[in-house]
Amino acid sequence: MTWKIMRWVARDVLRSSWIFFYTAFFLALSIAFFTFFEEPSRILLSLLNLVLMVVPLVSLIFSLTYLFNNRNFILLTLTQPVARRSVFWGYWGGIGGPLALSLLVGMGLPMVFYLAGHVSYAPLGALMVAGGILLSQIFLGIALWLAFAFEDRLKALAVGLLVWMALTFFYDGLILTVIILASAYPVEKIAVGLSFLNPLDLVRLLVLMQMDVAALMGFTAAVFKKFLGSAWGTVTAVLALMVWVVFPTFQAAVRFQRKDF
Amino acid sequence: MVQVRNVTKRYDSVEALKGVSVRFPRGVTALVGPNASGKTTLLKCILGLVLPQEGEIRVMGEPVTGHPEIRRHIGYMPQMVQFPESLTVEEILDWVQDIRGQRVKVEPWIQWLQLEAFLDKPFGTLSGGTRQKVGMVVALMFDPPILILDEPTAGLDPLSNALFKERIQEEKARGKTIVLTSHIISELETLADRVVFLLEGRVVFEGSRDDLLDHTGETSMERAVARLMAGANGGNGE
Amino acid sequence: MNALLLVLMMVVPPEQEVVEIDLLQTPSAPAALTVCPTCEISSLREALERAPVGATVYVLGGVYRESTLVVRKSLTLIGEDNPVLDGEGKYEILVVDSVNGFRIEGFTFRGSGISFMEDQAALRIRNSKNCIIQNNTFLDNFFAIYLESANTCVVRNNTIRGPGRTENFSGNAIHVWSSYNILIEGNHLSRHRDGIYLEFVRDSKILNNISEDHVRYGMHFMFSDDNEFRGNVFRRCGAGVAVMYSRRTRLSENRFEDNWGGASYGLLLKEIYDSDVEQNVFRRNTVALYVEGSDRMLVRGNVFEKNGWALRVLGNSMGMSFMYNNVLDNTFEASTNASRNYNAYLYNFWSAYVGYDLNRDGYGDVPHRPMTLFTQLVEQYPAAAILLHSPLEYLLQYAERLLPVLLPSAIEDDRPLMGRIVWSKSETSPSDTTALKP
């Protein structure tokens, strides 16, 4: 049943002009980068910016808007002989699938063509697309949570934007503040530890560590690599990302189960 | 067919239903009451859309909570019929059959409300009246024994309105349980056998149409209901 | 032979007395000996003993394993058909001691001994003068060529390839200690610890060498005054090129490329005085030019392209003129830990410059501050580099663009060029720039 609902939602999402523009936007920019920039590292850095800035924001706003626009339909679906659980996970997959798909098409596809000539960059490209998909799932989870926690769509949107800004800018501001205030101590470890807790920082650093620019981070890069390579670091990274993907979505699922429509 | 026992529903600060007990037997029951009296909340409780804090609701003997399969016996039409904007009417009918895992002949229903021309139109492009018609077909097409229709005639053109009423009479004759709400009491007059009057989350009156007329001493249902409301609001000086 | 003399005369700065090389001036016709595995003299050691002063020893193809050979008289050794001198990984191969006039060419030296106690070399010239080492090949030696108090020597067109081991297990390709009038030219050096190492070396020229893939430095020198380095390529070395405690050094037309690592420098200058860095190309180095405690430097007409930092100047450097450079597409254009500017930055082209030129004179109307806020943060708090390429970094950039007063003023070019400087081949001053108009 979940699968059935997922398919119907996905069918509707895939027809929306939003997802079309989102995909076209990525496709156009990717192709432009691949065409006009010569160096692979520059292309990948530009794409990384898109992944860090655009993917979370679009995933969040699109998901929120879609969920609020389809409130009455969700209600109607619930009057059919289906369990709430199925409807929730149907929506989760029905939105998340197309979001992932548009990244795969918009960024992954041009990358496949381009990287055929630069095979050594293939793992990095794959890492970037995977990071983008992960971030879009995280922000879909946040959107689901907010959509079923707030009745007012503007409130949900406002809180969503706040969360986005917090993760995108404020959190890094916090890291910077810690670095400056605690500069008398070996802050690299603290900074690296903090960066593991924010999915945007983690994805960015995981990508950068595979690139030449890691050398510009000097000792910090060494600390990051060492921590990532250690059992603790791997566990922390995987755990942190898991929590970000699972926790908001799980919260949303609990709220959906108890919600009055 | 539908039994509601001591149902209480509180939203944050508002108590929408205050220990409602009511029965919906076979035949047509009109659920009436002023705005915000709890009509829609009660219907949503029956459908499992709203989860009451106290009380129990049984449909065909089964408790509603935790039994989504119960809704197979219910056809529901909400006040605001909404389907995904991009789905065509044909796809919507396909959707509901797919979700229910139940295939039926749709052609008679389409002919009934003259929806042929709209089959390939996306839902987002349809007028309010046409949307209502689609919602009506979705509620009726599986021939469920229970029909819950929330303001079904709002926005319908006169012809469709007549067709709809005719249909309800037929369904009643076939022994179905039908619950209707409407702002226009005269609409219900010709259809309803029974009346449940809700006021501020409480059942003020439950009985046959004739009982209501006797109770209020009025000659039409519209005036009887008006009197009940006036009696309730009298204390507020309105 | 005359050409050789000419080159040697060129090595010597004109104001100094030209030192004549004895082996070219031997009065009577020099004796000649031939060594080969099947010849009458089959041992190189025997030949070196029997050869009279000034003789030429021809060594034919074959592998010679004769422990350490020591030469104490003026000789010319000519290898024909690539004779191989094998150190068997145990000992120094050839030591020239206290000789005036020595020449060796056409040999392959391989497998000198490795020692942690002493610097074992394939070819060591000690307390000598007037020597020529050319067209030899050095393979997998600890140190390859080691000049120790050896003056007026030419090291030319040798190919030197080390074993590429870690720092402790490899020595330098060309190591010069306490010498003057040295010409190191046209050599190809790779996979040693340092490519060229100079200590207490003066009045020498290092020209047109390629030094690459070394464990540590492409070139490392210190306490060496009045030297010229021109047309060399230093690339892919662990730490780039480091120059320390020297005066009047001229570094021009060299290429510093791909010295990329956590602590790599294209060119590191530490306590260098009155020196010029002109028309070099720095490309893809972690830090292209690092200047520490250096005074009166002229940095002119260089190209800095795609480096992490184009320029890092520590505040204890003063009187540097940084002019007519092309600074293109670097992650950080310039950085300093100083709060005030003690150096002159003028007439450079900075690709990150976003100013305008309303009066069309070729110079931007507003000064360029190449050090961004983020650059300064990283300079002061290295851990802040963790925010590289983060949205916050871009937010800071954007804020600076709206409010240029936010930019640190410690490095400022008042006359930034609007277009790239294009140098014509023969001139040493800018002849034509796309932006400079009359």
Tab-separated table of C-alpha atoms in Angstrom, chain C residues 176-433:
chain	number	residue	atom	x	y	z
C	176	VAL	CA	77.544	22.321	-2.614
C	177	TRP	CA	79.211	23.482	0.557
C	178	SER	CA	81.524	26.423	1.049
C	179	SER	CA	82.428	27.102	-2.568
C	180	TYR	CA	82.395	29.944	-5.088
C	181	ASN	CA	82.249	30.412	-8.850
C	182	ILE	CA	80.051	27.419	-9.445
C	183	LEU	CA	77.977	26.942	-12.571
C	184	ILE	CA	75.159	24.426	-12.332
C	185	GLU	CA	73.472	24.304	-15.677
C	186	GLY	CA	71.100	22.159	-17.687
C	187	ASN	CA	70.912	19.277	-15.243
C	188	HIS	CA	67.869	17.133	-14.754
C	189	LEU	CA	67.435	16.252	-11.104
C	190	SER	CA	64.746	14.078	-9.593
C	191	ARG	CA	63.742	11.942	-6.661
C	192	HIS	CA	66.389	12.954	-4.158
C	193	ARG	CA	65.895	14.623	-0.782
C	194	ASP	CA	66.799	18.084	-2.115
C	195	GLY	CA	67.480	18.748	-5.794
C	196	ILE	CA	70.074	21.453	-5.298
C	197	TYR	CA	71.509	22.243	-1.897
C	198	LEU	CA	73.823	25.190	-1.406
C	199	GLU	CA	75.422	26.315	1.827
C	200	PHE	CA	78.065	29.031	2.018
C	201	VAL	CA	78.168	29.306	-1.760
C	202	ARG	CA	78.780	32.637	-3.464
C	203	ASP	CA	79.117	34.184	-6.874
C	204	SER	CA	77.517	31.235	-8.598
C	205	LYS	CA	74.941	30.657	-11.258
C	206	ILE	CA	72.227	28.048	-11.359
C	207	LEU	CA	70.738	28.054	-14.824
C	208	ASN	CA	68.140	26.083	-16.750
C	209	ASN	CA	67.981	23.047	-14.523
C	210	ILE	CA	64.932	20.910	-14.060
C	211	SER	CA	64.474	19.795	-10.486
C	212	GLU	CA	61.409	17.726	-9.722
C	213	ASP	CA	59.766	15.101	-7.536
C	214	HIS	CA	62.112	15.489	-4.637
C	215	VAL	CA	61.183	14.301	-1.189
C	216	ARG	CA	61.862	17.692	0.344
C	217	TYR	CA	63.099	20.752	-1.546
C	218	GLY	CA	63.578	21.317	-5.259
C	219	MET	CA	66.299	23.693	-4.146
C	220	HIS	CA	67.444	24.661	-0.699
C	221	PHE	CA	70.120	27.195	0.032
C	222	MET	CA	71.318	29.335	2.864
C	223	PHE	CA	74.189	31.616	3.840
C	224	SER	CA	74.891	32.041	0.140
C	225	ASP	CA	75.297	35.541	-1.246
C	226	ASP	CA	75.501	37.008	-4.737
C	227	ASN	CA	74.047	34.091	-6.628
C	228	GLU	CA	71.875	34.018	-9.690
C	229	PHE	CA	69.139	31.519	-10.447
C	230	ARG	CA	67.606	31.742	-13.856
C	231	GLY	CA	65.434	29.599	-16.092
C	232	ASN	CA	65.076	26.673	-13.717
C	233	VAL	CA	62.006	24.566	-13.202
C	234	PHE	CA	61.153	23.397	-9.702
C	235	ARG	CA	58.115	21.207	-9.545
C	236	ARG	CA	56.293	18.568	-7.542
C	237	CYS	CA	58.611	18.750	-4.562
C	238	GLY	CA	57.440	17.984	-1.065
C	239	ALA	CA	58.279	21.434	0.208
C	240	GLY	CA	59.117	23.450	-2.928
C	241	VAL	CA	62.102	25.811	-2.820
C	242	ALA	CA	63.468	27.344	0.356
C	243	VAL	CA	65.994	30.169	0.395
C	244	MET	CA	67.350	31.464	3.666
C	245	TYR	CA	69.842	33.864	5.242
C	246	SER	CA	71.295	35.189	2.003
C	247	ARG	CA	71.915	38.509	0.287
C	248	ARG	CA	71.811	39.847	-3.229
C	249	THR	CA	70.137	36.833	-4.729
C	250	ARG	CA	68.652	37.102	-8.174
C	251	LEU	CA	65.855	34.677	-8.989
C	252	SER	CA	64.447	35.207	-12.442
C	253	GLU	CA	62.543	33.373	-15.137
C	254	ASN	CA	62.178	30.254	-13.031
C	255	ARG	CA	59.060	28.173	-12.882
C	256	PHE	CA	57.709	26.969	-9.559
C	257	GLU	CA	54.942	24.498	-10.220
C	258	ASP	CA	52.765	21.963	-8.432
C	259	ASN	CA	54.510	22.132	-5.119
C	260	TRP	CA	51.296	21.162	-3.448
C	261	GLY	CA	51.019	19.798	0.044
C	262	GLY	CA	50.174	20.739	3.584
C	263	ALA	CA	53.494	22.589	4.072
C	264	SER	CA	54.654	23.275	0.516
C	265	TYR	CA	55.948	26.531	-0.852
C	266	GLY	CA	56.683	27.555	-4.394
C	267	LEU	CA	59.410	29.811	-3.038
C	268	LEU	CA	60.090	30.396	0.625
C	269	LEU	CA	62.268	33.376	1.469
C	270	LYS	CA	63.551	33.699	4.993
C	271	GLU	CA	65.882	36.506	6.007
C	272	ILE	CA	66.816	37.390	2.482
C	273	TYR	CA	68.082	40.883	1.812
C	274	ASP	CA	68.423	43.067	-1.276
C	275	SER	CA	67.267	40.379	-3.630
C	276	ASP	CA	65.162	40.246	-6.765
C	277	VAL	CA	62.417	37.843	-7.754
C	278	GLU	CA	61.579	38.707	-11.308
C	279	GLN	CA	59.568	37.233	-14.122
C	280	ASN	CA	59.095	33.864	-12.516
C	281	VAL	CA	55.983	31.795	-12.944
C	282	PHE	CA	54.328	30.358	-9.858
C	283	ARG	CA	51.603	27.911	-10.670
C	284	ARG	CA	49.565	25.574	-8.466
C	285	ASN	CA	51.632	25.820	-5.315
C	286	THR	CA	50.094	25.720	-1.857
C	287	VAL	CA	51.858	28.986	-1.041
C	288	ALA	CA	53.481	30.516	-4.125
C	289	LEU	CA	55.734	33.086	-2.466
C	290	TYR	CA	56.323	33.150	1.266
C	291	VAL	CA	58.367	36.029	2.615
C	292	GLU	CA	59.600	36.093	6.190
C	293	GLY	CA	62.011	38.536	7.800
C	294	SER	CA	63.254	39.708	4.411
C	295	ASP	CA	64.070	43.306	3.582
C	296	ARG	CA	64.333	45.312	0.396
C	297	MET	CA	62.997	42.627	-1.911
C	298	LEU	CA	61.985	43.447	-5.456
C	299	VAL	CA	59.200	41.154	-6.644
C	300	ARG	CA	58.433	42.216	-10.147
C	301	GLY	CA	56.797	40.895	-13.265
C	302	ASN	CA	55.968	37.453	-11.942
C	303	VAL	CA	52.901	35.400	-12.701
C	304	PHE	CA	51.036	33.881	-9.789
C	305	GLU	CA	48.405	31.526	-11.059
C	306	LYS	CA	46.045	29.087	-9.366
C	307	ASN	CA	47.970	28.874	-6.127
C	308	GLY	CA	46.446	28.445	-2.693
C	309	TRP	CA	48.107	31.641	-1.492
C	310	ALA	CA	49.818	33.793	-4.134
C	311	LEU	CA	51.711	35.754	-1.500
C	312	ARG	CA	52.209	35.420	2.222
C	313	VAL	CA	54.261	38.126	3.854
C	314	LEU	CA	55.114	38.080	7.502
C	315	GLY	CA	55.045	41.410	9.247
C	316	ASN	CA	58.768	41.421	9.940
C	317	SER	CA	59.474	41.970	6.238
C	318	MET	CA	59.975	45.531	5.108
C	319	GLY	CA	60.709	47.547	2.040
C	320	MET	CA	59.457	44.995	-0.444
C	321	SER	CA	58.327	46.277	-3.822
C	322	PHE	CA	55.651	44.067	-5.287
C	323	MET	CA	55.032	45.439	-8.759
C	324	TYR	CA	53.812	44.522	-12.196
C	325	ASN	CA	52.817	41.024	-11.187
C	326	ASN	CA	49.921	39.085	-12.645
C	327	VAL	CA	47.973	37.547	-9.788
C	328	LEU	CA	45.505	35.202	-11.389
C	329	ASP	CA	42.896	32.928	-9.953
C	330	ASN	CA	44.413	32.102	-6.583
C	331	THR	CA	42.346	30.926	-3.638
C	332	PHE	CA	43.914	33.627	-1.455
C	333	GLU	CA	45.639	36.489	-3.251
C	334	ALA	CA	47.704	37.819	-0.409
C	335	SER	CA	47.960	37.436	3.308
C	336	THR	CA	49.939	38.971	6.119
C	337	ASN	CA	49.942	38.860	9.880
C	338	ALA	CA	50.889	42.535	10.019
C	339	SER	CA	48.348	45.159	10.845
C	340	ARG	CA	50.237	47.846	8.946
C	341	ASN	CA	51.758	47.935	5.510
C	342	TYR	CA	55.552	48.198	5.346
C	343	ASN	CA	55.803	47.170	1.714
C	344	ALA	CA	54.821	48.689	-1.591
C	345	TYR	CA	52.218	47.024	-3.773
C	346	LEU	CA	51.723	48.830	-7.035
C	347	TYR	CA	50.730	48.294	-10.645
C	348	ASN	CA	49.785	44.652	-10.257
C	349	PHE	CA	46.965	42.914	-12.028
C	350	TRP	CA	44.759	41.103	-9.540
C	351	SER	CA	42.109	38.872	-11.073
C	352	ALA	CA	39.926	39.277	-7.981
C	353	TYR	CA	39.813	43.041	-8.387
C	354	VAL	CA	36.243	44.194	-8.880
C	355	GLY	CA	36.878	47.941	-9.187
C	356	TYR	CA	36.307	50.129	-12.201
C	357	ASP	CA	38.271	52.540	-14.347
C	358	LEU	CA	36.089	55.538	-15.154
C	359	ASN	CA	38.870	57.773	-16.463
C	360	ARG	CA	40.158	54.963	-18.688
C	361	ASP	CA	43.808	55.361	-17.720
C	362	GLY	CA	44.327	51.638	-17.318
C	363	TYR	CA	44.407	51.730	-13.529
C	364	GLY	CA	41.501	50.959	-11.265
C	365	ASP	CA	40.038	54.021	-9.617
C	366	VAL	CA	39.778	52.419	-6.202
C	367	PRO	CA	42.645	50.628	-4.461
C	368	HIS	CA	42.634	46.842	-4.348
C	369	ARG	CA	42.880	45.058	-1.025
C	370	PRO	CA	43.856	41.530	-1.952
C	371	MET	CA	43.575	40.220	1.593
C	372	THR	CA	39.949	39.340	2.252
C	373	LEU	CA	38.389	39.097	5.677
C	374	PHE	CA	38.397	35.332	5.417
C	375	THR	CA	42.068	35.356	4.403
C	376	GLN	CA	42.834	37.392	7.486
C	377	LEU	CA	40.821	35.030	9.665
C	378	VAL	CA	42.759	32.060	8.339
C	379	GLU	CA	46.038	33.949	8.826
C	380	GLN	CA	45.198	34.719	12.438
C	381	TYR	CA	43.322	31.532	13.246
C	382	PRO	CA	44.546	28.725	10.977
C	383	ALA	CA	41.756	26.456	12.186
C	384	ALA	CA	39.281	28.787	10.462
C	385	ALA	CA	40.399	27.165	7.217
C	386	ILE	CA	37.816	24.513	8.041
C	387	LEU	CA	35.251	26.975	6.681
C	388	LEU	CA	36.890	27.074	3.246
C	389	HIS	CA	34.267	27.071	0.468
C	390	SER	CA	31.477	27.178	3.018
C	391	PRO	CA	28.392	29.342	2.508
C	392	LEU	CA	29.690	31.517	5.337
C	393	GLU	CA	32.854	32.287	3.393
C	394	TYR	CA	30.768	33.399	0.430
C	395	LEU	CA	28.583	35.452	2.742
C	396	LEU	CA	31.706	37.251	4.012
C	397	GLN	CA	32.838	37.898	0.441
C	398	TYR	CA	29.466	39.320	-0.391
C	399	ALA	CA	29.484	41.544	2.689
C	400	GLU	CA	32.920	42.868	1.700
C	401	ARG	CA	31.697	43.733	-1.722
C	402	LEU	CA	28.863	45.747	-0.250
C	403	LEU	CA	31.041	47.305	2.438
C	404	PRO	CA	34.678	47.472	1.261
C	405	VAL	CA	35.677	49.095	4.559
C	406	LEU	CA	35.437	45.632	6.069
C	407	LEU	CA	38.536	44.605	4.132
C	408	PRO	CA	41.792	44.626	6.074
C	409	SER	CA	44.081	47.380	4.816
C	410	ALA	CA	47.456	45.808	5.633
C	411	ILE	CA	47.992	44.993	1.963
C	412	GLU	CA	46.776	47.512	-0.528
C	413	ASP	CA	47.540	48.223	-4.180
C	414	ASP	CA	46.665	51.838	-4.915
C	415	ARG	CA	47.150	51.492	-8.632
C	416	PRO	CA	45.800	48.103	-9.622
C	417	LEU	CA	45.936	47.381	-13.321
C	418	MET	CA	42.706	46.727	-15.190
C	419	GLY	CA	44.206	44.168	-17.552
C	420	ARG	CA	46.812	41.447	-17.553
C	421	ILE	CA	50.391	42.458	-18.086
C	422	VAL	CA	51.844	40.979	-21.233
C	423	TRP	CA	55.617	40.814	-21.372
C	424	SER	CA	57.550	40.812	-24.552
C	425	LYS	CA	60.320	38.263	-24.593
C	426	SER	CA	63.418	40.440	-24.660
C	427	GLU	CA	62.639	43.205	-22.270
C	428	THR	CA	62.860	43.283	-18.554
C	429	SER	CA	60.371	46.049	-18.016
C	430	PRO	CA	56.759	46.008	-19.021
C	431	SER	CA	56.615	47.041	-22.626
C	432	ASP	CA	53.040	46.454	-23.350
C	433	THR	CA	50.122	45.863	-21.124
